[in-house]
Amino acid sequence: MITRKPLLSLTVVLLVLSSTFSLAEQHTIEMKNRGEDGNMVFEPGYLKVQPGDTIQFLATDPTHNSVSDTVPEDAESWSGAIDEEITVTLSKEGVYVYKCAPHLKMNMTGIIQVGEPTNYGEAQASVEKLTDVSATNEDRLRGYFRQVPIP
């Protein structure tokens, strides 16, 4: 005979587990020759997500890739090939700074904030380093980074 108490407990556990797994979201970032922020851009250039969310980089236009430049400690980096759509799941909180290697001089860069900006200082140094090597769009990455709250 099944009593109501164990059945209720089992139902609660199943609801909690199903809601935990359904919280992760999938986001899309397009790699474009032209977008709202000018030429050679990731769109959106700044994205705030939660730990466990998945990001899909779409090769909307040719000759782009997505390569992580700075990631939080113990987080996985990524490096997509030219014209490759790549999907990454970001589990660690912090700021992820990424670039398109062929178009770095044009400051084709972006920022993903996952939860709290735990590596703010390291990300800020990365923003400055990448901006220093750009020949155009010098304020683009700094503008994205200004959306990250100072901890």
C-alpha atoms as a PDB file:
ATOM      1  CA  MET A   1       0.000   0.000   0.000  1.00  0.00           C
ATOM      2  CA  ILE A   2       1.353   3.431  -0.991  1.00  0.00           C
ATOM      3  CA  THR A   3       0.780   6.201   1.479  1.00  0.00           C
ATOM      4  CA  ARG A   4       0.290   9.783   0.441  1.00  0.00           C
ATOM      5  CA  LYS A   5       3.375  11.128   2.242  1.00  0.00           C
ATOM      6  CA  PRO A   6       6.021   9.211   0.202  1.00  0.00           C
ATOM      7  CA  LEU A   7       4.101   9.886  -3.000  1.00  0.00           C
ATOM      8  CA  LEU A   8       4.010  13.599  -2.203  1.00  0.00           C
ATOM      9  CA  SER A   9       7.765  13.580  -1.448  1.00  0.00           C
ATOM     10  CA  LEU A  10       8.509  11.837  -4.738  1.00  0.00           C
ATOM     11  CA  THR A  11       6.381  14.377  -6.624  1.00  0.00           C
ATOM     12  CA  VAL A  12       8.220  17.302  -4.996  1.00  0.00           C
ATOM     13  CA  VAL A  13      11.629  15.789  -5.836  1.00  0.00           C
ATOM     14  CA  LEU A  14      10.625  15.252  -9.474  1.00  0.00           C
ATOM     15  CA  LEU A  15       9.321  18.815  -9.785  1.00  0.00           C
ATOM     16  CA  VAL A  16      12.523  20.260  -8.330  1.00  0.00           C
ATOM     17  CA  LEU A  17      14.695  18.165 -10.653  1.00  0.00           C
ATOM     18  CA  SER A  18      12.685  19.030 -13.746  1.00  0.00           C
ATOM     19  CA  SER A  19      12.743  22.752 -12.972  1.00  0.00           C
ATOM     20  CA  THR A  20      16.504  22.679 -12.350  1.00  0.00           C
ATOM     21  CA  PHE A  21      17.205  21.171 -15.751  1.00  0.00           C
ATOM     22  CA  SER A  22      14.802  23.450 -17.585  1.00  0.00           C
ATOM     23  CA  LEU A  23      16.357  26.664 -16.235  1.00  0.00           C
ATOM     24  CA  ALA A  24      19.306  26.582 -18.651  1.00  0.00           C
ATOM     25  CA  GLU A  25      18.686  28.670 -21.754  1.00  0.00           C
ATOM     26  CA  GLN A  26      20.187  28.732 -25.224  1.00  0.00           C
ATOM     27  CA  HIS A  27      21.355  32.059 -26.648  1.00  0.00           C
ATOM     28  CA  THR A  28      22.551  32.975 -30.128  1.00  0.00           C
ATOM     29  CA  ILE A  29      25.365  35.316 -31.146  1.00  0.00           C
ATOM     30  CA  GLU A  30      25.726  36.067 -34.844  1.00  0.00           C
ATOM     31  CA  MET A  31      29.131  36.622 -36.476  1.00  0.00           C
ATOM     32  CA  LYS A  32      28.445  39.387 -39.012  1.00  0.00           C
ATOM     33  CA  ASN A  33      30.196  41.557 -41.559  1.00  0.00           C
ATOM     34  CA  ARG A  34      27.868  44.434 -40.665  1.00  0.00           C
ATOM     35  CA  GLY A  35      25.544  44.981 -37.738  1.00  0.00           C
ATOM     36  CA  GLU A  36      24.124  47.607 -35.405  1.00  0.00           C
ATOM     37  CA  ASP A  37      27.589  48.391 -33.990  1.00  0.00           C
ATOM     38  CA  GLY A  38      29.300  48.747 -37.377  1.00  0.00           C
ATOM     39  CA  ASN A  39      31.486  46.468 -39.485  1.00  0.00           C
ATOM     40  CA  MET A  40      32.825  43.085 -38.341  1.00  0.00           C
ATOM     41  CA  VAL A  41      30.717  42.490 -35.235  1.00  0.00           C
ATOM     42  CA  PHE A  42      29.302  39.867 -32.968  1.00  0.00           C
ATOM     43  CA  GLU A  43      25.615  40.527 -32.418  1.00  0.00           C
ATOM     44  CA  PRO A  44      24.838  41.000 -29.636  1.00  0.00           C
ATOM     45  CA  GLY A  45      28.291  42.189 -28.549  1.00  0.00           C
ATOM     46  CA  TYR A  46      27.369  42.019 -24.860  1.00  0.00           C
ATOM     47  CA  LEU A  47      25.259  39.244 -23.418  1.00  0.00           C
ATOM     48  CA  LYS A  48      24.364  38.475 -19.800  1.00  0.00           C
ATOM     49  CA  VAL A  49      23.424  34.859 -19.070  1.00  0.00           C
ATOM     50  CA  GLN A  50      23.195  32.449 -16.155  1.00  0.00           C
ATOM     51  CA  PRO A  51      25.565  29.594 -15.287  1.00  0.00           C
ATOM     52  CA  GLY A  52      24.739  26.528 -17.373  1.00  0.00           C
ATOM     53  CA  ASP A  53      23.366  28.505 -20.304  1.00  0.00           C
ATOM     54  CA  THR A  54      24.467  27.592 -23.824  1.00  0.00           C
ATOM     55  CA  ILE A  55      25.733  30.059 -26.407  1.00  0.00           C
ATOM     56  CA  GLN A  56      25.596  29.241 -30.111  1.00  0.00           C
ATOM     57  CA  PHE A  57      27.856  31.321 -32.346  1.00  0.00           C
ATOM     58  CA  LEU A  58      26.271  31.410 -35.805  1.00  0.00           C
ATOM     59  CA  ALA A  59      28.416  31.938 -38.900  1.00  0.00           C
ATOM     60  CA  THR A  60      25.960  34.425 -40.385  1.00  0.00           C
ATOM     61  CA  ASP A  61      28.612  35.818 -42.763  1.00  0.00           C
ATOM     62  CA  PRO A  62      31.800  34.095 -44.018  1.00  0.00           C
ATOM     63  CA  THR A  63      35.391  34.281 -42.699  1.00  0.00           C
ATOM     64  CA  HIS A  64      34.616  34.645 -38.990  1.00  0.00           C
ATOM     65  CA  ASN A  65      35.303  32.536 -35.929  1.00  0.00           C
ATOM     66  CA  SER A  66      34.833  32.747 -32.181  1.00  0.00           C
ATOM     67  CA  VAL A  67      37.822  32.286 -29.881  1.00  0.00           C
ATOM     68  CA  SER A  68      37.838  32.906 -26.145  1.00  0.00           C
ATOM     69  CA  ASP A  69      40.471  35.370 -24.959  1.00  0.00           C
ATOM     70  CA  THR A  70      39.781  35.498 -21.220  1.00  0.00           C
ATOM     71  CA  VAL A  71      37.615  33.145 -19.168  1.00  0.00           C
ATOM     72  CA  PRO A  72      37.074  32.801 -15.412  1.00  0.00           C
ATOM     73  CA  GLU A  73      39.420  30.554 -13.453  1.00  0.00           C
ATOM     74  CA  ASP A  74      38.689  26.849 -14.045  1.00  0.00           C
ATOM     75  CA  ALA A  75      36.339  27.661 -16.939  1.00  0.00           C
ATOM     76  CA  GLU A  76      36.767  26.029 -20.333  1.00  0.00           C
ATOM     77  CA  SER A  77      38.028  28.138 -23.214  1.00  0.00           C
ATOM     78  CA  TRP A  78      36.939  27.620 -26.833  1.00  0.00           C
ATOM     79  CA  SER A  79      38.354  28.080 -30.301  1.00  0.00           C
ATOM     80  CA  GLY A  80      36.140  27.749 -33.338  1.00  0.00           C
ATOM     81  CA  ALA A  81      37.485  27.341 -36.868  1.00  0.00           C
ATOM     82  CA  ILE A  82      36.804  29.902 -39.592  1.00  0.00           C
ATOM     83  CA  ASP A  83      33.184  29.650 -40.799  1.00  0.00           C
ATOM     84  CA  GLU A  84      32.376  27.160 -38.006  1.00  0.00           C
ATOM     85  CA  GLU A  85      29.240  27.443 -35.945  1.00  0.00           C
ATOM     86  CA  ILE A  86      30.270  26.608 -32.419  1.00  0.00           C
ATOM     87  CA  THR A  87      28.215  25.980 -29.290  1.00  0.00           C
ATOM     88  CA  VAL A  88      29.597  26.466 -25.787  1.00  0.00           C
ATOM     89  CA  THR A  89      28.031  25.879 -22.392  1.00  0.00           C
ATOM     90  CA  LEU A  90      29.228  28.353 -19.783  1.00  0.00           C
ATOM     91  CA  SER A  91      29.122  26.882 -16.302  1.00  0.00           C
ATOM     92  CA  LYS A  92      31.405  29.174 -14.293  1.00  0.00           C
ATOM     93  CA  GLU A  93      30.379  32.640 -13.181  1.00  0.00           C
ATOM     94  CA  GLY A  94      32.451  35.519 -14.486  1.00  0.00           C
ATOM     95  CA  VAL A  95      33.224  37.576 -17.565  1.00  0.00           C
ATOM     96  CA  TYR A  96      34.147  35.855 -20.817  1.00  0.00           C
ATOM     97  CA  VAL A  97      35.942  38.003 -23.394  1.00  0.00           C
ATOM     98  CA  TYR A  98      36.117  36.594 -26.918  1.00  0.00           C
ATOM     99  CA  LYS A  99      37.266  37.614 -30.403  1.00  0.00           C
ATOM    100  CA  CYS A 100      37.233  36.808 -34.090  1.00  0.00           C
ATOM    101  CA  ALA A 101      40.904  36.077 -34.816  1.00  0.00           C
ATOM    102  CA  PRO A 102      40.933  37.245 -38.472  1.00  0.00           C
ATOM    103  CA  HIS A 103      39.197  40.527 -37.580  1.00  0.00           C
ATOM    104  CA  LEU A 104      40.842  41.415 -34.282  1.00  0.00           C
ATOM    105  CA  LYS A 105      42.377  44.561 -35.817  1.00  0.00           C
ATOM    106  CA  MET A 106      38.813  45.717 -36.488  1.00  0.00           C
ATOM    107  CA  ASN A 107      37.957  45.030 -32.831  1.00  0.00           C
ATOM    108  CA  MET A 108      35.561  42.182 -33.655  1.00  0.00           C
ATOM    109  CA  THR A 109      35.230  41.227 -30.015  1.00  0.00           C
ATOM    110  CA  GLY A 110      32.517  40.584 -27.469  1.00  0.00           C
ATOM    111  CA  ILE A 111      31.678  39.968 -23.844  1.00  0.00           C
ATOM    112  CA  ILE A 112      29.495  37.401 -22.131  1.00  0.00           C
ATOM    113  CA  GLN A 113      28.764  37.942 -18.451  1.00  0.00           C
ATOM    114  CA  VAL A 114      27.757  34.758 -16.668  1.00  0.00           C
ATOM    115  CA  GLY A 115      26.136  35.492 -13.315  1.00  0.00           C
ATOM    116  CA  GLU A 116      28.390  37.662 -11.156  1.00  0.00           C
ATOM    117  CA  PRO A 117      31.549  39.233 -12.675  1.00  0.00           C
ATOM    118  CA  THR A 118      33.956  37.258 -10.481  1.00  0.00           C
ATOM    119  CA  ASN A 119      37.013  37.968 -12.686  1.00  0.00           C
ATOM    120  CA  TYR A 120      36.263  41.635 -13.347  1.00  0.00           C
ATOM    121  CA  GLY A 121      39.883  42.836 -13.082  1.00  0.00           C
ATOM    122  CA  GLU A 122      41.248  40.143 -15.377  1.00  0.00           C
ATOM    123  CA  ALA A 123      38.487  40.812 -17.918  1.00  0.00           C
ATOM    124  CA  GLN A 124      39.163  44.550 -17.787  1.00  0.00           C
ATOM    125  CA  ALA A 125      42.870  43.933 -18.522  1.00  0.00           C
ATOM    126  CA  SER A 126      41.865  41.729 -21.477  1.00  0.00           C
ATOM    127  CA  VAL A 127      39.584  44.468 -22.826  1.00  0.00           C
ATOM    128  CA  GLU A 128      42.428  46.970 -22.708  1.00  0.00           C
ATOM    129  CA  LYS A 129      44.904  44.541 -24.340  1.00  0.00           C
ATOM    130  CA  LEU A 130      42.508  43.729 -27.195  1.00  0.00           C
ATOM    131  CA  THR A 131      41.582  47.384 -27.667  1.00  0.00           C
ATOM    132  CA  ASP A 132      45.258  48.382 -27.847  1.00  0.00           C
ATOM    133  CA  VAL A 133      45.849  46.093 -30.846  1.00  0.00           C
ATOM    134  CA  SER A 134      42.771  47.294 -32.779  1.00  0.00           C
ATOM    135  CA  ALA A 135      43.150  49.685 -35.676  1.00  0.00           C
ATOM    136  CA  THR A 136      39.437  50.631 -35.808  1.00  0.00           C
ATOM    137  CA  ASN A 137      36.357  50.644 -33.560  1.00  0.00           C
ATOM    138  CA  GLU A 138      38.598  51.355 -30.561  1.00  0.00           C
ATOM    139  CA  ASP A 139      35.742  52.040 -28.154  1.00  0.00           C
ATOM    140  CA  ARG A 140      33.535  49.091 -29.143  1.00  0.00           C
ATOM    141  CA  LEU A 141      34.797  46.545 -26.601  1.00  0.00           C
ATOM    142  CA  ARG A 142      35.120  49.157 -23.859  1.00  0.00           C
ATOM    143  CA  GLY A 143      31.484  50.052 -24.502  1.00  0.00           C
ATOM    144  CA  TYR A 144      30.428  46.440 -24.064  1.00  0.00           C
ATOM    145  CA  PHE A 145      32.499  46.161 -20.897  1.00  0.00           C
ATOM    146  CA  ARG A 146      30.846  49.240 -19.381  1.00  0.00           C
ATOM    147  CA  GLN A 147      27.674  47.133 -19.160  1.00  0.00           C
ATOM    148  CA  VAL A 148      29.393  44.781 -16.687  1.00  0.00           C
ATOM    149  CA  PRO A 149      28.721  46.041 -13.142  1.00  0.00           C
ATOM    150  CA  ILE A 150      31.760  46.797 -10.989  1.00  0.00           C
ATOM    151  CA  PRO A 151      31.755  44.245  -8.148  1.00  0.00           C
END
